Amino acid sequence: MPNPGLKRFQQTLYKYGADAILTHREMKGRDERGQPVMEDTQHSIKVFFHVNTGNERLIIGQHVVDYDAYALTIRDLEVDEGDKLEVGGREYTVSLIIPNRTHQELHLKRVRT
């Protein structure tokens, strides 16, 4: 049976979500020495985005995790830790991905330049 919450989340995200650019690194093959050949691909996506106010922490098991921001996005988006996410002209690195029933929660660290 399809998950009705999944469809509702996607509809709400595409209507009210912020525009973002995901830079996803993929292996495209191997070179003559057998080393992986990586390629960055960019995708325009929608996210619900929240910047950490400075006093928020995430507790996972027995570990406390700091993060600069988090984004909620569709569940089936192909994203890996280490990928880059640009929102509102600021760049973040995906440091943690938490899958949920209707979406993915991406915890982000700000890239300081």
Short mmCIF file of C-alpha atoms in Angstrom, two decimals:
data_model
loop_
_atom_site.label_atom_id
_atom_site.label_comp_id
_atom_site.label_asym_id
_atom_site.label_seq_id
_atom_site.Cartn_x
_atom_site.Cartn_y
_atom_site.Cartn_z
CA MET A 1 0.00 0.00 0.00
CA PRO A 2 1.44 3.41 -0.96
CA ASN A 3 2.45 5.75 1.84
CA PRO A 4 0.02 8.72 1.75
CA GLY A 5 2.38 10.79 3.91
CA LEU A 6 5.08 10.45 1.26
CA LYS A 7 2.92 12.06 -1.43
CA ARG A 8 1.74 14.78 0.96
CA PHE A 9 5.33 15.63 1.95
CA GLN A 10 6.44 15.84 -1.69
CA GLN A 11 3.52 18.09 -2.66
CA THR A 12 4.16 20.42 0.28
CA LEU A 13 7.91 20.48 -0.41
CA TYR A 14 7.50 21.43 -4.07
CA LYS A 15 4.98 24.14 -3.16
CA TYR A 16 6.75 25.73 -0.17
CA GLY A 17 10.34 24.43 -0.19
CA ALA A 18 13.46 26.51 -0.82
CA ASP A 19 15.47 26.11 -4.01
CA ALA A 20 18.83 24.43 -3.57
CA ILE A 21 21.62 22.95 -5.68
CA LEU A 22 22.98 19.53 -4.76
CA THR A 23 26.46 18.65 -6.03
CA HIS A 24 26.64 14.86 -5.96
CA ARG A 25 29.90 13.00 -6.59
CA GLU A 26 29.56 9.76 -8.58
CA MET A 27 32.04 7.17 -9.78
CA LYS A 28 31.92 7.08 -13.59
CA GLY A 29 34.37 4.26 -14.11
CA ARG A 30 38.05 3.47 -13.65
CA ASP A 31 41.16 4.79 -15.34
CA GLU A 32 43.94 2.69 -16.91
CA ARG A 33 45.47 2.12 -13.46
CA GLY A 34 42.20 0.95 -11.95
CA GLN A 35 41.67 4.13 -9.95
CA PRO A 36 38.11 5.45 -9.69
CA VAL A 37 37.16 8.29 -12.01
CA MET A 38 34.82 10.64 -10.14
CA GLU A 39 32.47 13.22 -11.60
CA ASP A 40 30.39 15.90 -9.92
CA THR A 41 26.80 16.29 -11.08
CA GLN A 42 24.57 19.18 -10.05
CA HIS A 43 20.84 18.90 -9.47
CA SER A 44 18.30 21.60 -8.66
CA ILE A 45 16.21 20.38 -5.75
CA LYS A 46 13.71 21.64 -3.18
CA VAL A 47 14.36 21.49 0.56
CA PHE A 48 12.89 22.62 3.82
CA PHE A 49 15.91 24.39 5.29
CA HIS A 50 16.77 25.45 8.84
CA VAL A 51 19.92 27.17 10.11
CA ASN A 52 21.06 26.16 13.59
CA THR A 53 20.67 29.04 16.03
CA GLY A 54 23.83 28.01 17.88
CA ASN A 55 22.33 26.11 20.80
CA GLU A 56 20.84 23.13 18.96
CA ARG A 57 22.40 19.66 19.19
CA LEU A 58 21.40 16.28 17.81
CA ILE A 59 21.69 13.23 20.05
CA ILE A 60 22.27 9.96 18.17
CA GLY A 61 22.64 7.04 20.52
CA GLN A 62 25.24 8.17 23.04
CA HIS A 63 26.81 10.81 20.76
CA VAL A 64 26.04 14.51 20.62
CA VAL A 65 26.38 15.89 17.08
CA ASP A 66 26.82 19.56 16.19
CA TYR A 67 25.53 20.86 12.88
CA ASP A 68 25.25 24.27 11.21
CA ALA A 69 21.96 23.63 9.40
CA TYR A 70 19.67 20.86 8.27
CA ALA A 71 17.52 20.25 5.23
CA LEU A 72 14.57 17.97 4.66
CA THR A 73 14.18 16.58 1.14
CA ILE A 74 12.50 13.75 -0.76
CA ARG A 75 13.21 10.24 0.43
CA ASP A 76 14.50 8.84 -2.87
CA LEU A 77 17.01 11.61 -3.65
CA GLU A 78 20.47 10.15 -4.30
CA VAL A 79 22.73 11.92 -1.81
CA ASP A 80 25.84 10.84 0.09
CA GLU A 81 27.77 12.19 3.04
CA GLY A 82 30.36 14.61 1.66
CA ASP A 83 28.09 15.94 -1.09
CA LYS A 84 27.65 19.74 -1.28
CA LEU A 85 24.37 21.63 -0.90
CA GLU A 86 24.01 25.30 -1.81
CA VAL A 87 21.06 27.18 -0.31
CA GLY A 88 20.61 30.94 -0.43
CA GLY A 89 24.12 31.48 -1.79
CA ARG A 90 25.78 29.58 1.07
CA GLU A 91 27.51 26.23 0.63
CA TYR A 92 27.23 23.31 3.04
CA THR A 93 28.67 19.79 3.19
CA VAL A 94 26.32 16.92 3.98
CA SER A 95 27.68 15.42 7.20
CA LEU A 96 24.85 13.05 8.17
CA ILE A 97 21.81 11.56 6.44
CA ILE A 98 18.85 10.33 8.47
CA PRO A 99 16.24 8.44 6.44
CA ASN A 100 12.62 8.74 7.55
CA ARG A 101 9.37 7.25 6.26
CA THR A 102 8.51 10.25 4.08
CA HIS A 103 11.78 12.15 3.63
CA GLN A 104 15.52 12.38 4.31
CA GLU A 105 17.02 14.68 6.92
CA LEU A 106 20.40 16.06 5.85
CA HIS A 107 22.61 17.51 8.57
CA LEU A 108 24.95 20.11 7.15
CA LYS A 109 28.25 21.77 8.00
CA ARG A 110 28.86 25.23 6.53
CA VAL A 111 31.78 25.54 4.11
CA ARG A 112 33.85 28.50 5.26
CA THR A 113 35.67 30.34 2.48
#
